[in-house]
Amino acid sequence: MQAANQVYQVTFHNSTLWWVATIGGAVLGMVVANAAGIEVSGWAQTALFAAVVAAAVFLGFRLARSKGRIELTPTEIRLTRDSQPAKVIQRADVESCAARISDDGYAKLLLRLRNGQRAKIVLAHSSGNTTFDELAEALGADMSRV
């Protein structure tokens, strides 16, 4: 791996939070609509259900994406999300790194650590974005694996 002091501004994606927010939002929306005594039928019921699901999906995407940065120093990799404390991975603990852009459009970095654990970093990726390629290169990632 290269030894460099580099900072990358990225958008992290948390798929677990996306699923929880989307399903929870849809269920909660339907419960609230039912508890409020909203009685609709036919196309109006379909439209209400579609609106609740669309709002839940939108909320899920908003909550699952968070701005952050990845800072590479000669000795460590620091992952900082919004105002949360940084997660630090010692570069000496990284055995290998693989990177790819998946079919769902997310950029994924998989770090294999010497203690057998794996650290997965999932980033929102937009086409034409060179940040991921630069980051993968700086980490010495094997772009053919994962």
Short mmCIF file of N, CA and C in Angstrom, two decimals:
data_model
loop_
_atom_site.label_atom_id
_atom_site.label_comp_id
_atom_site.label_asym_id
_atom_site.label_seq_id
_atom_site.Cartn_x
_atom_site.Cartn_y
_atom_site.Cartn_z
N MET A 1 0.83 -1.19 0.00
CA MET A 1 0.00 0.00 0.00
C MET A 1 0.88 1.25 0.00
N GLN A 2 0.38 2.27 -0.61
CA GLN A 2 1.11 3.52 -0.65
C GLN A 2 1.03 4.22 0.70
N ALA A 3 2.08 4.90 1.02
CA ALA A 3 2.05 5.73 2.22
C ALA A 3 1.78 7.16 1.78
N ALA A 4 0.60 7.66 2.12
CA ALA A 4 0.23 9.00 1.67
C ALA A 4 -0.74 9.61 2.66
N ASN A 5 -0.68 10.93 2.77
CA ASN A 5 -1.68 11.65 3.55
C ASN A 5 -2.71 12.18 2.57
N GLN A 6 -3.80 11.48 2.45
CA GLN A 6 -4.83 11.87 1.49
C GLN A 6 -6.18 11.86 2.18
N VAL A 7 -7.04 12.79 1.78
CA VAL A 7 -8.39 12.86 2.32
C VAL A 7 -9.37 12.80 1.16
N TYR A 8 -10.34 11.91 1.27
CA TYR A 8 -11.36 11.75 0.24
C TYR A 8 -12.72 12.08 0.84
N GLN A 9 -13.43 13.00 0.22
CA GLN A 9 -14.80 13.33 0.63
C GLN A 9 -15.71 12.32 -0.06
N VAL A 10 -16.48 11.56 0.71
CA VAL A 10 -17.29 10.49 0.15
C VAL A 10 -18.70 10.53 0.73
N THR A 11 -19.57 9.73 0.15
CA THR A 11 -20.91 9.53 0.69
C THR A 11 -21.02 8.05 1.02
N PHE A 12 -21.17 7.74 2.30
CA PHE A 12 -21.31 6.36 2.74
C PHE A 12 -22.73 5.90 2.53
N HIS A 13 -22.92 4.60 2.36
CA HIS A 13 -24.25 4.02 2.26
C HIS A 13 -24.37 2.89 3.26
N ASN A 14 -25.45 2.90 4.05
CA ASN A 14 -25.70 1.87 5.06
C ASN A 14 -26.96 1.12 4.65
N SER A 15 -26.81 -0.05 4.02
CA SER A 15 -27.97 -0.77 3.50
C SER A 15 -28.87 -1.30 4.61
N THR A 16 -28.32 -1.65 5.76
CA THR A 16 -29.15 -2.12 6.87
C THR A 16 -30.09 -1.01 7.32
N LEU A 17 -29.56 0.18 7.49
CA LEU A 17 -30.39 1.32 7.89
C LEU A 17 -31.44 1.62 6.82
N TRP A 18 -31.08 1.46 5.54
CA TRP A 18 -32.04 1.69 4.47
C TRP A 18 -33.22 0.74 4.58
N TRP A 19 -32.95 -0.55 4.79
CA TRP A 19 -34.04 -1.53 4.90
C TRP A 19 -34.91 -1.25 6.12
N VAL A 20 -34.30 -0.98 7.25
CA VAL A 20 -35.07 -0.71 8.48
C VAL A 20 -35.93 0.53 8.31
N ALA A 21 -35.37 1.60 7.77
CA ALA A 21 -36.14 2.84 7.61
C ALA A 21 -37.26 2.67 6.59
N THR A 22 -37.00 1.96 5.51
CA THR A 22 -38.02 1.79 4.48
C THR A 22 -39.17 0.92 4.96
N ILE A 23 -38.86 -0.24 5.50
CA ILE A 23 -39.93 -1.14 5.97
C ILE A 23 -40.64 -0.54 7.17
N GLY A 24 -39.87 -0.01 8.11
CA GLY A 24 -40.48 0.62 9.29
C GLY A 24 -41.35 1.81 8.92
N GLY A 25 -40.89 2.62 7.97
CA GLY A 25 -41.66 3.78 7.53
C GLY A 25 -42.96 3.38 6.85
N ALA A 26 -42.91 2.33 6.02
CA ALA A 26 -44.12 1.87 5.34
C ALA A 26 -45.13 1.31 6.33
N VAL A 27 -44.66 0.48 7.25
CA VAL A 27 -45.56 -0.10 8.25
C VAL A 27 -46.13 0.99 9.14
N LEU A 28 -45.28 1.88 9.62
CA LEU A 28 -45.74 2.96 10.48
C LEU A 28 -46.74 3.87 9.75
N GLY A 29 -46.47 4.15 8.50
CA GLY A 29 -47.38 4.98 7.71
C GLY A 29 -48.75 4.35 7.56
N MET A 30 -48.78 3.05 7.32
CA MET A 30 -50.07 2.36 7.19
C MET A 30 -50.80 2.28 8.52
N VAL A 31 -50.07 2.08 9.62
CA VAL A 31 -50.69 2.05 10.95
C VAL A 31 -51.28 3.41 11.28
N VAL A 32 -50.54 4.47 10.99
CA VAL A 32 -51.03 5.82 11.27
C VAL A 32 -52.26 6.12 10.42
N ALA A 33 -52.23 5.75 9.14
CA ALA A 33 -53.39 5.98 8.27
C ALA A 33 -54.61 5.21 8.78
N ASN A 34 -54.38 3.99 9.25
CA ASN A 34 -55.47 3.18 9.78
C ASN A 34 -55.99 3.75 11.10
N ALA A 35 -55.08 4.16 11.97
CA ALA A 35 -55.47 4.71 13.28
C ALA A 35 -56.18 6.06 13.13
N ALA A 36 -55.85 6.79 12.09
CA ALA A 36 -56.48 8.09 11.87
C ALA A 36 -57.90 7.94 11.32
N GLY A 37 -58.27 6.73 11.01
CA GLY A 37 -59.62 6.48 10.52
C GLY A 37 -59.80 6.82 9.06
N ILE A 38 -58.71 6.84 8.32
CA ILE A 38 -58.81 7.12 6.89
C ILE A 38 -59.37 5.88 6.21
N GLU A 39 -60.54 6.01 5.65
CA GLU A 39 -61.17 4.89 4.95
C GLU A 39 -61.26 5.23 3.48
N VAL A 40 -60.52 4.49 2.70
CA VAL A 40 -60.54 4.67 1.25
C VAL A 40 -60.66 3.29 0.62
N SER A 41 -61.10 3.27 -0.60
CA SER A 41 -61.21 1.99 -1.30
C SER A 41 -60.86 2.19 -2.77
N GLY A 42 -60.66 1.09 -3.43
CA GLY A 42 -60.37 1.14 -4.86
C GLY A 42 -59.05 1.81 -5.17
N TRP A 43 -59.08 2.69 -6.18
CA TRP A 43 -57.87 3.36 -6.63
C TRP A 43 -57.30 4.30 -5.57
N ALA A 44 -58.16 4.88 -4.77
CA ALA A 44 -57.68 5.78 -3.71
C ALA A 44 -56.84 5.01 -2.69
N GLN A 45 -57.25 3.78 -2.39
CA GLN A 45 -56.48 2.95 -1.46
C GLN A 45 -55.12 2.60 -2.06
N THR A 46 -55.12 2.27 -3.34
CA THR A 46 -53.87 1.97 -4.03
C THR A 46 -52.95 3.19 -4.04
N ALA A 47 -53.52 4.35 -4.31
CA ALA A 47 -52.73 5.59 -4.34
C ALA A 47 -52.17 5.92 -2.96
N LEU A 48 -52.97 5.72 -1.91
CA LEU A 48 -52.50 5.97 -0.54
C LEU A 48 -51.35 5.03 -0.20
N PHE A 49 -51.51 3.75 -0.52
CA PHE A 49 -50.46 2.77 -0.24
C PHE A 49 -49.19 3.13 -1.01
N ALA A 50 -49.32 3.50 -2.28
CA ALA A 50 -48.16 3.87 -3.10
C ALA A 50 -47.47 5.11 -2.54
N ALA A 51 -48.26 6.08 -2.07
CA ALA A 51 -47.67 7.30 -1.50
C ALA A 51 -46.91 7.00 -0.22
N VAL A 52 -47.46 6.14 0.63
CA VAL A 52 -46.78 5.77 1.88
C VAL A 52 -45.48 5.03 1.59
N VAL A 53 -45.52 4.09 0.66
CA VAL A 53 -44.31 3.34 0.30
C VAL A 53 -43.27 4.27 -0.33
N ALA A 54 -43.69 5.16 -1.20
CA ALA A 54 -42.75 6.10 -1.83
C ALA A 54 -42.10 7.00 -0.79
N ALA A 55 -42.89 7.48 0.16
CA ALA A 55 -42.33 8.32 1.24
C ALA A 55 -41.35 7.52 2.08
N ALA A 56 -41.66 6.25 2.35
CA ALA A 56 -40.77 5.41 3.15
C ALA A 56 -39.45 5.14 2.43
N VAL A 57 -39.53 4.88 1.13
CA VAL A 57 -38.31 4.65 0.35
C VAL A 57 -37.45 5.91 0.31
N PHE A 58 -38.08 7.06 0.10
CA PHE A 58 -37.36 8.33 0.11
C PHE A 58 -36.67 8.55 1.46
N LEU A 59 -37.40 8.32 2.55
CA LEU A 59 -36.84 8.47 3.88
C LEU A 59 -35.67 7.50 4.08
N GLY A 60 -35.83 6.27 3.61
CA GLY A 60 -34.76 5.29 3.73
C GLY A 60 -33.49 5.73 3.03
N PHE A 61 -33.63 6.26 1.81
CA PHE A 61 -32.45 6.74 1.08
C PHE A 61 -31.81 7.93 1.78
N ARG A 62 -32.61 8.82 2.31
CA ARG A 62 -32.06 10.00 3.00
C ARG A 62 -31.30 9.59 4.26
N LEU A 63 -31.84 8.64 5.01
CA LEU A 63 -31.19 8.23 6.25
C LEU A 63 -29.97 7.35 6.01
N ALA A 64 -30.00 6.55 4.95
CA ALA A 64 -28.92 5.60 4.70
C ALA A 64 -27.67 6.25 4.11
N ARG A 65 -27.82 7.41 3.53
CA ARG A 65 -26.66 8.10 2.94
C ARG A 65 -26.14 9.13 3.93
N SER A 66 -24.86 9.10 4.15
CA SER A 66 -24.28 10.10 5.04
C SER A 66 -22.96 10.57 4.46
N LYS A 67 -22.75 11.86 4.55
CA LYS A 67 -21.50 12.45 4.07
C LYS A 67 -20.40 12.10 5.05
N GLY A 68 -19.24 11.96 4.53
CA GLY A 68 -18.11 11.64 5.39
C GLY A 68 -16.81 11.79 4.63
N ARG A 69 -15.78 11.25 5.24
CA ARG A 69 -14.48 11.31 4.58
C ARG A 69 -13.66 10.11 4.98
N ILE A 70 -12.76 9.76 4.10
CA ILE A 70 -11.79 8.71 4.36
C ILE A 70 -10.43 9.36 4.31
N GLU A 71 -9.70 9.25 5.40
CA GLU A 71 -8.38 9.86 5.49
C GLU A 71 -7.34 8.75 5.54
N LEU A 72 -6.40 8.81 4.62
CA LEU A 72 -5.33 7.83 4.56
C LEU A 72 -4.04 8.48 5.04
N THR A 73 -3.46 7.90 6.06
CA THR A 73 -2.16 8.35 6.55
C THR A 73 -1.19 7.18 6.36
N PRO A 74 0.08 7.39 6.58
CA PRO A 74 1.03 6.28 6.41
C PRO A 74 0.76 5.10 7.34
N THR A 75 0.10 5.33 8.47
CA THR A 75 -0.09 4.25 9.43
C THR A 75 -1.53 3.80 9.63
N GLU A 76 -2.51 4.60 9.17
CA GLU A 76 -3.89 4.23 9.45
C GLU A 76 -4.87 4.71 8.38
N ILE A 77 -6.06 4.12 8.43
CA ILE A 77 -7.19 4.51 7.59
C ILE A 77 -8.26 4.99 8.55
N ARG A 78 -8.67 6.25 8.42
CA ARG A 78 -9.68 6.84 9.31
C ARG A 78 -10.97 7.07 8.54
N LEU A 79 -12.06 6.47 9.03
CA LEU A 79 -13.37 6.63 8.41
C LEU A 79 -14.21 7.52 9.31
N THR A 80 -14.63 8.66 8.80
CA THR A 80 -15.42 9.61 9.59
C THR A 80 -16.75 9.84 8.89
N ARG A 81 -17.84 9.61 9.61
CA ARG A 81 -19.20 9.83 9.10
C ARG A 81 -19.85 10.96 9.83
N ASP A 82 -20.33 11.95 9.11
CA ASP A 82 -21.01 13.10 9.71
C ASP A 82 -20.23 13.58 10.92
N SER A 83 -20.86 13.59 12.08
CA SER A 83 -20.19 14.07 13.30
C SER A 83 -19.82 12.92 14.23
N GLN A 84 -19.89 11.69 13.75
CA GLN A 84 -19.55 10.54 14.58
C GLN A 84 -18.03 10.44 14.75
N PRO A 85 -17.59 9.81 15.84
CA PRO A 85 -16.15 9.62 16.01
C PRO A 85 -15.58 8.74 14.89
N ALA A 86 -14.35 8.98 14.55
CA ALA A 86 -13.72 8.24 13.45
C ALA A 86 -13.49 6.79 13.84
N LYS A 87 -13.68 5.91 12.86
CA LYS A 87 -13.29 4.51 13.01
C LYS A 87 -11.91 4.39 12.39
N VAL A 88 -11.01 3.78 13.12
CA VAL A 88 -9.62 3.72 12.68
C VAL A 88 -9.21 2.27 12.42
N ILE A 89 -8.63 2.06 11.25
CA ILE A 89 -8.07 0.75 10.91
C ILE A 89 -6.57 0.97 10.70
N GLN A 90 -5.77 0.23 11.42
CA GLN A 90 -4.32 0.34 11.27
C GLN A 90 -3.91 -0.30 9.95
N ARG A 91 -3.11 0.40 9.17
CA ARG A 91 -2.68 -0.13 7.87
C ARG A 91 -1.88 -1.41 8.03
N ALA A 92 -1.15 -1.54 9.13
CA ALA A 92 -0.37 -2.76 9.35
C ALA A 92 -1.27 -3.98 9.53
N ASP A 93 -2.53 -3.76 9.93
CA ASP A 93 -3.47 -4.86 10.13
C ASP A 93 -4.15 -5.30 8.84
N VAL A 94 -4.00 -4.53 7.76
CA VAL A 94 -4.67 -4.85 6.50
C VAL A 94 -3.80 -5.82 5.71
N GLU A 95 -4.37 -7.00 5.47
CA GLU A 95 -3.66 -8.02 4.71
C GLU A 95 -3.83 -7.80 3.20
N SER A 96 -5.08 -7.51 2.79
CA SER A 96 -5.34 -7.26 1.38
C SER A 96 -6.59 -6.39 1.24
N CYS A 97 -6.74 -5.84 0.06
CA CYS A 97 -7.89 -4.97 -0.22
C CYS A 97 -8.41 -5.29 -1.61
N ALA A 98 -9.71 -5.42 -1.72
CA ALA A 98 -10.34 -5.65 -3.02
C ALA A 98 -11.40 -4.57 -3.22
N ALA A 99 -11.64 -4.20 -4.46
CA ALA A 99 -12.59 -3.13 -4.74
C ALA A 99 -13.37 -3.43 -6.00
N ARG A 100 -14.63 -2.99 -6.00
CA ARG A 100 -15.43 -3.11 -7.22
C ARG A 100 -16.64 -2.20 -7.13
N ILE A 101 -17.21 -1.93 -8.28
CA ILE A 101 -18.49 -1.23 -8.34
C ILE A 101 -19.52 -2.30 -8.66
N SER A 102 -20.45 -2.50 -7.74
CA SER A 102 -21.41 -3.59 -7.89
C SER A 102 -22.52 -3.23 -8.87
N ASP A 103 -23.32 -4.23 -9.20
CA ASP A 103 -24.42 -4.05 -10.15
C ASP A 103 -25.46 -3.07 -9.64
N ASP A 104 -25.58 -2.93 -8.31
CA ASP A 104 -26.57 -2.00 -7.75
C ASP A 104 -26.05 -0.57 -7.70
N GLY A 105 -24.84 -0.34 -8.21
CA GLY A 105 -24.33 1.03 -8.32
C GLY A 105 -23.54 1.51 -7.13
N TYR A 106 -23.26 0.63 -6.18
CA TYR A 106 -22.50 1.05 -5.01
C TYR A 106 -21.05 0.61 -5.16
N ALA A 107 -20.15 1.46 -4.71
CA ALA A 107 -18.73 1.17 -4.74
C ALA A 107 -18.38 0.47 -3.43
N LYS A 108 -17.75 -0.68 -3.54
CA LYS A 108 -17.47 -1.48 -2.34
C LYS A 108 -15.98 -1.75 -2.22
N LEU A 109 -15.46 -1.50 -1.03
CA LEU A 109 -14.08 -1.82 -0.70
C LEU A 109 -14.11 -2.89 0.39
N LEU A 110 -13.41 -3.97 0.18
CA LEU A 110 -13.37 -5.04 1.17
C LEU A 110 -11.94 -5.18 1.66
N LEU A 111 -11.73 -4.88 2.93
CA LEU A 111 -10.40 -5.00 3.53
C LEU A 111 -10.34 -6.30 4.32
N ARG A 112 -9.37 -7.13 4.02
CA ARG A 112 -9.17 -8.35 4.80
C ARG A 112 -8.08 -8.05 5.82
N LEU A 113 -8.41 -8.22 7.09
CA LEU A 113 -7.47 -7.89 8.16
C LEU A 113 -6.70 -9.14 8.58
N ARG A 114 -5.55 -8.92 9.19
CA ARG A 114 -4.69 -10.03 9.59
C ARG A 114 -5.31 -10.94 10.64
N ASN A 115 -6.24 -10.42 11.44
CA ASN A 115 -6.87 -11.24 12.47
C ASN A 115 -8.04 -12.06 11.92
N GLY A 116 -8.22 -12.06 10.60
CA GLY A 116 -9.27 -12.85 9.97
C GLY A 116 -10.56 -12.10 9.73
N GLN A 117 -10.70 -10.93 10.31
CA GLN A 117 -11.92 -10.15 10.12
C GLN A 117 -11.88 -9.45 8.77
N ARG A 118 -13.08 -9.01 8.35
CA ARG A 118 -13.18 -8.24 7.11
C ARG A 118 -13.90 -6.94 7.41
N ALA A 119 -13.41 -5.89 6.84
CA ALA A 119 -14.06 -4.59 6.96
C ALA A 119 -14.60 -4.23 5.58
N LYS A 120 -15.89 -3.95 5.52
CA LYS A 120 -16.52 -3.60 4.25
C LYS A 120 -16.91 -2.13 4.28
N ILE A 121 -16.46 -1.39 3.29
CA ILE A 121 -16.79 0.03 3.17
C ILE A 121 -17.65 0.17 1.92
N VAL A 122 -18.89 0.63 2.10
CA VAL A 122 -19.81 0.80 0.97
C VAL A 122 -20.04 2.29 0.75
N LEU A 123 -19.77 2.73 -0.46
CA LEU A 123 -19.92 4.14 -0.81
C LEU A 123 -20.96 4.30 -1.91
N ALA A 124 -21.71 5.38 -1.82
CA ALA A 124 -22.60 5.74 -2.93
C ALA A 124 -21.71 6.17 -4.08
N HIS A 125 -22.00 5.72 -5.27
CA HIS A 125 -21.13 5.98 -6.41
C HIS A 125 -21.94 6.59 -7.54
N SER A 126 -21.40 7.61 -8.14
CA SER A 126 -22.05 8.17 -9.33
C SER A 126 -21.10 7.97 -10.51
N SER A 127 -21.66 7.68 -11.65
CA SER A 127 -20.82 7.43 -12.82
C SER A 127 -20.00 8.67 -13.14
N GLY A 128 -18.77 8.45 -13.51
CA GLY A 128 -17.88 9.57 -13.79
C GLY A 128 -17.13 10.05 -12.56
N ASN A 129 -17.41 9.46 -11.41
CA ASN A 129 -16.76 9.88 -10.18
C ASN A 129 -15.41 9.18 -10.08
N THR A 130 -14.34 9.94 -10.06
CA THR A 130 -13.01 9.34 -10.01
C THR A 130 -12.52 9.12 -8.59
N THR A 131 -13.27 9.61 -7.59
CA THR A 131 -12.84 9.47 -6.20
C THR A 131 -12.64 8.01 -5.83
N PHE A 132 -13.57 7.15 -6.22
CA PHE A 132 -13.47 5.73 -5.87
C PHE A 132 -12.23 5.10 -6.48
N ASP A 133 -11.97 5.39 -7.75
CA ASP A 133 -10.80 4.84 -8.42
C ASP A 133 -9.51 5.30 -7.74
N GLU A 134 -9.45 6.57 -7.39
CA GLU A 134 -8.27 7.11 -6.71
C GLU A 134 -8.10 6.46 -5.33
N LEU A 135 -9.21 6.32 -4.62
CA LEU A 135 -9.17 5.72 -3.29
C LEU A 135 -8.73 4.26 -3.37
N ALA A 136 -9.29 3.51 -4.31
CA ALA A 136 -8.91 2.10 -4.47
C ALA A 136 -7.44 1.97 -4.83
N GLU A 137 -6.96 2.85 -5.68
CA GLU A 137 -5.55 2.82 -6.06
C GLU A 137 -4.65 3.16 -4.87
N ALA A 138 -5.06 4.16 -4.08
CA ALA A 138 -4.26 4.56 -2.91
C ALA A 138 -4.20 3.44 -1.87
N LEU A 139 -5.26 2.64 -1.79
CA LEU A 139 -5.27 1.52 -0.85
C LEU A 139 -4.59 0.28 -1.43
N GLY A 140 -4.22 0.34 -2.69
CA GLY A 140 -3.60 -0.81 -3.33
C GLY A 140 -4.59 -1.93 -3.57
N ALA A 141 -5.83 -1.57 -3.87
CA ALA A 141 -6.90 -2.56 -4.02
C ALA A 141 -6.75 -3.35 -5.31
N ASP A 142 -7.09 -4.61 -5.22
CA ASP A 142 -7.16 -5.48 -6.38
C ASP A 142 -8.56 -5.32 -6.97
N MET A 143 -8.65 -4.69 -8.13
CA MET A 143 -9.96 -4.39 -8.73
C MET A 143 -10.61 -5.62 -9.36
N SER A 144 -9.89 -6.74 -9.46
CA SER A 144 -10.46 -7.92 -10.10
C SER A 144 -11.14 -8.86 -9.11
N ARG A 145 -10.93 -8.65 -7.81
CA ARG A 145 -11.50 -9.55 -6.80
C ARG A 145 -12.72 -8.94 -6.15
N VAL A 146 -13.29 -9.61 -5.23
CA VAL A 146 -14.45 -9.29 -4.38
C VAL A 146 -15.60 -10.17 -4.76
#
